[in-house]
């Protein structure tokens, strides 16, 4: 008897070439179910090509889709008439240019579809135990579910013994009293550790995509953590040909740094930019209010090379 096999994808972040490679591997491995855990868009170039792949998968395979926080960004921005909740609009900048670019390259039907997706679901093939699905946490698309206070209680409240999630961009599994939370990693922006000041480290996760396969063995779901080779050079070239590197210069450089090193500069560099600005101006502001000069200086401190 054939054992059910599912392919699990999380955090594509617009990297359609990475998604394409993962979908092709899932088809080659004979996956019967495709589970998508959100954050399909924003960051990398040509989000419309990600949408084409997702719609194509929906037509060809048995799929289940969950909404992530990046989809909610697009939903909320449209709901506010092309504005944020505070009434301001996204603008071309290292903080917001990639968001604005993504929004401009999505169709209305894409955002309609995002709105139709749940933030939590369960999947249960015949004769198998159920699996819970979310992006960050079952009740919060931005929840960490990685050992923080309340993590164990949240796991115990679930019906299924297994929770599949995304959002953290790393492969990991945590267990408590027979319950497990398994992170599918990231198709588009996988990471192992934060970027550190002063140099460009390289990890084993450089230039690969991440996904998992889920197989039923002896009545228990077992995850297989998989790294997938893809056209990473094409993904970097897309940052240039799309013009994204001009609209969000430091953010595009952070994306390239992540692809080339496997490390995560997305929190430390913007945070350092805000700190540099606070030190010199005396003002504490959010990332979008930090002048570009400080983004460039922070990127240099962390060894993030700019320019294409």
Short mmCIF file of C-alpha atoms in Angstrom, two decimals:
data_model
loop_
_atom_site.label_atom_id
_atom_site.label_comp_id
_atom_site.label_asym_id
_atom_site.label_seq_id
_atom_site.Cartn_x
_atom_site.Cartn_y
_atom_site.Cartn_z
CA UNK A 1 0.00 0.00 0.00
CA UNK A 2 1.38 3.40 -0.98
CA UNK A 3 2.13 5.71 1.94
CA UNK A 4 0.60 9.20 1.61
CA UNK A 5 3.15 11.87 0.70
CA UNK A 6 2.62 15.60 1.04
CA UNK A 7 4.84 18.46 -0.13
CA UNK A 8 4.96 21.50 2.15
CA UNK A 9 5.97 25.01 1.05
CA UNK A 10 6.31 28.17 3.17
CA UNK A 11 7.63 31.70 2.78
CA UNK A 12 8.23 32.02 -0.94
CA UNK A 13 8.55 35.82 -0.64
CA UNK A 14 8.30 36.37 -4.37
CA UNK A 15 11.17 34.06 -5.31
CA UNK A 16 9.36 32.33 -8.16
CA UNK A 17 12.46 30.51 -9.41
CA UNK A 18 12.87 28.84 -6.02
CA UNK A 19 9.17 27.95 -5.95
CA UNK A 20 9.36 26.53 -9.47
CA UNK A 21 12.21 24.21 -8.48
CA UNK A 22 10.37 23.04 -5.35
CA UNK A 23 7.16 22.35 -7.29
CA UNK A 24 9.11 20.37 -9.88
CA UNK A 25 10.72 18.26 -7.16
CA UNK A 26 7.35 17.61 -5.54
CA UNK A 27 5.94 16.43 -8.86
CA UNK A 28 9.00 14.22 -9.48
CA UNK A 29 8.64 12.67 -6.03
CA UNK A 30 4.97 11.92 -6.64
CA UNK A 31 3.51 14.11 -3.92
CA UNK A 32 -0.24 13.60 -3.60
CA UNK A 33 -0.99 16.73 -1.57
CA UNK A 34 0.50 20.22 -1.77
CA UNK A 35 0.34 22.30 1.43
CA UNK A 36 1.18 26.02 1.21
CA UNK A 37 1.77 27.96 4.43
CA UNK A 38 1.69 31.61 3.37
CA UNK A 39 3.95 34.58 2.62
CA UNK A 40 3.91 33.91 -1.09
CA UNK A 41 4.73 37.45 -2.14
CA UNK A 42 6.78 40.60 -1.31
CA UNK A 43 10.56 41.01 -1.36
CA UNK A 44 11.80 39.31 -4.57
CA UNK A 45 10.97 40.56 -8.08
CA UNK A 46 8.05 39.66 -10.35
CA UNK A 47 5.42 38.54 -7.79
CA UNK A 48 2.99 37.98 -10.66
CA UNK A 49 5.09 34.98 -11.70
CA UNK A 50 4.66 33.47 -8.25
CA UNK A 51 0.92 33.90 -8.61
CA UNK A 52 0.98 32.13 -11.98
CA UNK A 53 2.75 29.16 -10.38
CA UNK A 54 0.31 29.04 -7.48
CA UNK A 55 -2.74 29.21 -9.73
CA UNK A 56 -1.22 26.52 -11.93
CA UNK A 57 -0.58 24.26 -8.93
CA UNK A 58 -4.16 24.80 -7.76
CA UNK A 59 -5.43 23.56 -11.13
CA UNK A 60 -3.14 20.51 -11.40
CA UNK A 61 -2.79 19.20 -7.86
CA UNK A 62 -4.70 18.74 -4.63
CA UNK A 63 -3.74 21.90 -2.74
CA UNK A 64 -4.45 23.62 0.55
CA UNK A 65 -3.41 27.25 1.02
CA UNK A 66 -2.94 29.29 4.20
CA UNK A 67 -2.66 33.09 4.35
CA UNK A 68 0.50 34.71 5.76
CA UNK A 69 1.29 38.14 7.13
CA UNK A 70 2.63 39.39 3.78
CA UNK A 71 -0.72 38.65 2.15
CA UNK A 72 -2.36 40.58 4.96
CA UNK A 73 -0.14 43.58 4.21
CA UNK A 74 -1.57 43.67 0.69
CA UNK A 75 -5.15 43.10 1.87
CA UNK A 76 -4.95 45.88 4.46
CA UNK A 77 -3.27 48.33 2.08
CA UNK A 78 -6.00 47.89 -0.52
CA UNK A 79 -8.73 48.05 2.11
CA UNK A 80 -7.38 51.44 3.18
CA UNK A 81 -7.48 52.72 -0.39
CA UNK A 82 -3.77 52.41 -1.08
CA UNK A 83 -2.77 53.69 2.34
CA UNK A 84 -1.51 52.34 5.62
CA UNK A 85 -3.63 52.47 8.76
CA UNK A 86 -2.04 55.82 9.71
CA UNK A 87 -3.06 57.32 6.37
CA UNK A 88 0.42 57.38 4.83
CA UNK A 89 1.27 55.66 1.55
CA UNK A 90 4.15 53.33 0.88
CA UNK A 91 6.96 55.04 -1.01
CA UNK A 92 10.07 54.00 -2.89
CA UNK A 93 12.71 53.56 -0.20
CA UNK A 94 14.77 50.83 1.38
CA UNK A 95 12.05 50.34 4.01
CA UNK A 96 8.94 50.28 1.79
CA UNK A 97 9.93 50.18 -1.86
CA UNK A 98 9.70 46.40 -2.13
CA UNK A 99 6.20 46.42 -0.61
CA UNK A 100 5.03 49.13 -3.00
CA UNK A 101 6.58 47.35 -5.99
CA UNK A 102 4.81 44.13 -5.03
CA UNK A 103 1.45 45.86 -4.58
CA UNK A 104 1.73 47.51 -7.98
CA UNK A 105 2.50 44.17 -9.65
CA UNK A 106 -0.43 42.24 -8.18
CA UNK A 107 -3.85 42.05 -9.82
CA UNK A 108 -7.11 42.63 -8.03
CA UNK A 109 -7.97 38.94 -8.27
CA UNK A 110 -4.73 38.10 -6.45
CA UNK A 111 -5.68 40.15 -3.42
CA UNK A 112 -9.26 38.83 -3.64
CA UNK A 113 -7.79 35.33 -3.43
CA UNK A 114 -5.61 36.24 -0.45
CA UNK A 115 -8.72 37.45 1.35
CA UNK A 116 -10.42 34.10 0.76
CA UNK A 117 -7.62 32.11 2.43
CA UNK A 118 -7.83 31.01 6.07
CA UNK A 119 -5.10 31.64 8.62
CA UNK A 120 -5.60 28.15 10.10
CA UNK A 121 -6.79 24.86 8.66
CA UNK A 122 -6.58 21.11 9.17
CA UNK A 123 -5.74 18.46 6.63
CA UNK A 124 -6.58 14.80 7.13
CA UNK A 125 -6.32 12.22 4.34
CA UNK A 126 -8.38 9.08 4.72
CA UNK A 127 -7.03 6.71 7.36
CA UNK A 128 -4.40 9.18 8.63
CA UNK A 129 -4.18 11.46 11.67
CA UNK A 130 -5.04 15.13 11.14
CA UNK A 131 -2.43 17.82 10.58
CA UNK A 132 -2.84 21.45 11.69
CA UNK A 133 -1.63 24.21 9.35
CA UNK A 134 -0.84 27.86 9.98
CA UNK A 135 1.67 30.51 8.98
CA UNK A 136 2.99 31.94 12.25
CA UNK A 137 0.64 30.64 14.95
CA UNK A 138 -2.93 29.27 14.75
CA UNK A 139 -4.52 32.55 15.86
CA UNK A 140 -1.86 35.01 14.70
CA UNK A 141 -0.12 35.02 11.33
CA UNK A 142 2.90 36.73 12.90
CA UNK A 143 3.17 34.42 15.91
CA UNK A 144 6.55 32.77 16.47
CA UNK A 145 5.55 29.35 17.92
CA UNK A 146 9.18 28.65 18.69
CA UNK A 147 9.39 28.02 22.41
CA UNK A 148 8.24 31.45 23.62
CA UNK A 149 5.99 31.72 26.74
CA UNK A 150 2.64 30.12 25.99
CA UNK A 151 4.04 27.91 23.22
CA UNK A 152 3.40 24.64 25.06
CA UNK A 153 -0.13 25.60 26.02
CA UNK A 154 -0.93 26.61 22.45
CA UNK A 155 0.29 23.25 21.18
CA UNK A 156 -1.83 21.41 23.73
CA UNK A 157 -4.94 23.34 22.71
CA UNK A 158 -4.70 22.01 19.16
CA UNK A 159 -6.68 18.94 18.19
CA UNK A 160 -4.00 17.41 15.91
CA UNK A 161 -0.70 16.16 17.32
CA UNK A 162 1.23 17.84 14.49
CA UNK A 163 1.32 21.52 13.54
CA UNK A 164 2.98 22.59 10.28
CA UNK A 165 4.00 26.24 10.16
CA UNK A 166 6.13 28.80 8.37
CA UNK A 167 7.21 32.37 9.21
CA UNK A 168 10.54 31.53 10.90
CA UNK A 169 12.42 30.77 7.64
CA UNK A 170 14.26 27.86 9.28
CA UNK A 171 13.76 24.12 9.40
CA UNK A 172 13.05 23.03 12.96
CA UNK A 173 10.84 20.79 15.07
CA UNK A 174 9.75 21.34 18.68
CA UNK A 175 7.84 18.81 20.77
CA UNK A 176 5.86 18.90 24.00
CA UNK A 177 3.86 16.04 25.53
CA UNK A 178 3.56 14.23 22.23
CA UNK A 179 2.63 17.34 20.24
CA UNK A 180 4.96 18.70 17.57
CA UNK A 181 5.41 22.03 15.79
CA UNK A 182 7.37 21.61 12.55
CA UNK A 183 8.57 24.63 10.57
CA UNK A 184 8.82 24.08 6.82
CA UNK A 185 11.64 26.61 6.46
CA UNK A 186 11.51 29.05 3.57
CA UNK A 187 11.30 28.46 -0.16
CA UNK A 188 12.50 31.93 -1.05
CA UNK A 189 14.61 33.30 1.84
CA UNK A 190 15.98 30.45 4.01
CA UNK A 191 18.22 31.37 6.94
CA UNK A 192 20.38 29.77 9.61
CA UNK A 193 21.55 32.73 11.67
CA UNK A 194 21.60 36.49 11.69
CA UNK A 195 24.19 38.38 9.68
CA UNK A 196 26.99 39.59 11.95
CA UNK A 197 28.88 42.89 11.67
CA UNK A 198 32.03 43.16 9.65
CA UNK A 199 31.96 40.32 7.16
CA UNK A 200 30.04 38.10 4.80
CA UNK A 201 29.58 34.67 6.32
CA UNK A 202 28.35 31.76 4.23
CA UNK A 203 26.22 28.92 5.61
CA UNK A 204 25.12 25.61 4.16
CA UNK A 205 21.81 27.26 3.30
CA UNK A 206 23.32 29.61 0.73
CA UNK A 207 21.88 29.43 -2.79
CA UNK A 208 19.20 26.84 -2.00
CA UNK A 209 15.47 26.72 -1.36
CA UNK A 210 13.84 24.87 1.55
CA UNK A 211 10.72 22.72 1.77
CA UNK A 212 9.63 19.53 3.50
CA UNK A 213 8.02 16.27 2.48
CA UNK A 214 5.61 14.66 4.91
CA UNK A 215 5.17 10.87 4.87
CA UNK A 216 2.96 8.63 6.98
CA UNK A 217 4.94 5.87 8.71
CA UNK A 218 3.31 3.56 11.24
CA UNK A 219 0.42 5.93 11.80
CA UNK A 220 2.73 8.91 12.47
CA UNK A 221 3.62 11.79 10.17
CA UNK A 222 7.38 12.09 9.59
CA UNK A 223 8.88 15.26 8.07
CA UNK A 224 11.78 15.13 5.62
CA UNK A 225 13.67 18.41 5.53
CA UNK A 226 14.82 19.14 1.99
CA UNK A 227 17.17 21.67 0.39
CA UNK A 228 16.47 22.32 -3.27
CA UNK A 229 18.87 23.72 -5.85
CA UNK A 230 17.42 26.45 -8.05
CA UNK A 231 18.43 29.22 -10.43
CA UNK A 232 19.64 31.61 -7.72
CA UNK A 233 21.64 33.62 -10.26
CA UNK A 234 18.39 34.29 -12.13
CA UNK A 235 16.73 35.41 -8.89
CA UNK A 236 19.51 37.93 -8.30
CA UNK A 237 19.40 39.12 -11.90
CA UNK A 238 15.67 39.72 -11.48
CA UNK A 239 16.39 42.26 -8.75
CA UNK A 240 18.21 44.26 -11.41
CA UNK A 241 16.03 43.75 -14.48
CA UNK A 242 12.87 44.56 -12.53
CA UNK A 243 14.30 47.85 -11.27
CA UNK A 244 13.66 46.74 -7.69
CA UNK A 245 17.23 47.53 -6.70
CA UNK A 246 16.56 51.20 -7.53
CA UNK A 247 13.21 51.36 -5.75
CA UNK A 248 14.43 49.66 -2.56
CA UNK A 249 18.23 49.85 -2.77
CA UNK A 250 19.33 48.50 0.59
CA UNK A 251 16.46 46.02 0.83
CA UNK A 252 17.43 44.55 -2.54
CA UNK A 253 21.02 44.30 -1.30
CA UNK A 254 19.77 42.46 1.80
CA UNK A 255 17.94 39.99 -0.43
CA UNK A 256 21.08 39.35 -2.44
CA UNK A 257 23.10 38.97 0.76
CA UNK A 258 20.62 36.38 2.04
CA UNK A 259 20.74 34.37 -1.18
CA UNK A 260 24.55 34.41 -1.35
CA UNK A 261 25.24 33.69 2.33
CA UNK A 262 22.17 31.99 3.82
CA UNK A 263 22.29 34.44 6.74
CA UNK A 264 19.55 36.85 7.80
CA UNK A 265 20.25 40.58 7.54
CA UNK A 266 16.58 41.63 7.44
CA UNK A 267 16.26 42.55 11.11
CA UNK A 268 19.74 43.58 12.15
CA UNK A 269 20.51 46.04 9.35
CA UNK A 270 17.28 48.09 9.59
CA UNK A 271 17.52 48.04 13.39
CA UNK A 272 21.09 49.33 13.20
CA UNK A 273 20.01 52.04 10.75
CA UNK A 274 17.38 53.22 13.24
CA UNK A 275 19.93 53.14 16.05
CA UNK A 276 22.45 55.21 14.06
CA UNK A 277 19.76 57.77 13.34
CA UNK A 278 18.72 57.88 17.00
CA UNK A 279 22.31 58.42 18.11
CA UNK A 280 22.82 61.35 15.76
CA UNK A 281 19.38 62.98 15.77
CA UNK A 282 18.05 62.07 19.20
CA UNK A 283 14.85 60.78 17.57
CA UNK A 284 13.47 57.27 17.88
CA UNK A 285 11.50 56.40 14.74
CA UNK A 286 10.30 53.31 12.88
CA UNK A 287 12.15 51.88 9.90
CA UNK A 288 10.14 53.82 7.26
CA UNK A 289 11.12 57.14 8.85
CA UNK A 290 14.86 56.43 8.93
CA UNK A 291 16.63 58.46 6.19
CA UNK A 292 18.29 56.45 3.44
CA UNK A 293 21.76 57.61 4.47
CA UNK A 294 21.53 55.52 7.64
CA UNK A 295 20.34 52.41 5.78
CA UNK A 296 23.44 52.60 3.58
CA UNK A 297 25.74 53.07 6.55
CA UNK A 298 24.20 50.16 8.45
CA UNK A 299 24.47 47.88 5.41
CA UNK A 300 28.16 48.71 5.12
CA UNK A 301 28.73 47.87 8.78
CA UNK A 302 27.31 44.41 8.24
CA UNK A 303 29.27 43.70 5.07
CA UNK A 304 26.24 43.94 2.79
CA UNK A 305 27.42 44.95 -0.66
CA UNK A 306 25.22 47.33 -2.63
CA UNK A 307 24.97 48.03 -6.33
CA UNK A 308 24.13 45.75 -9.22
#
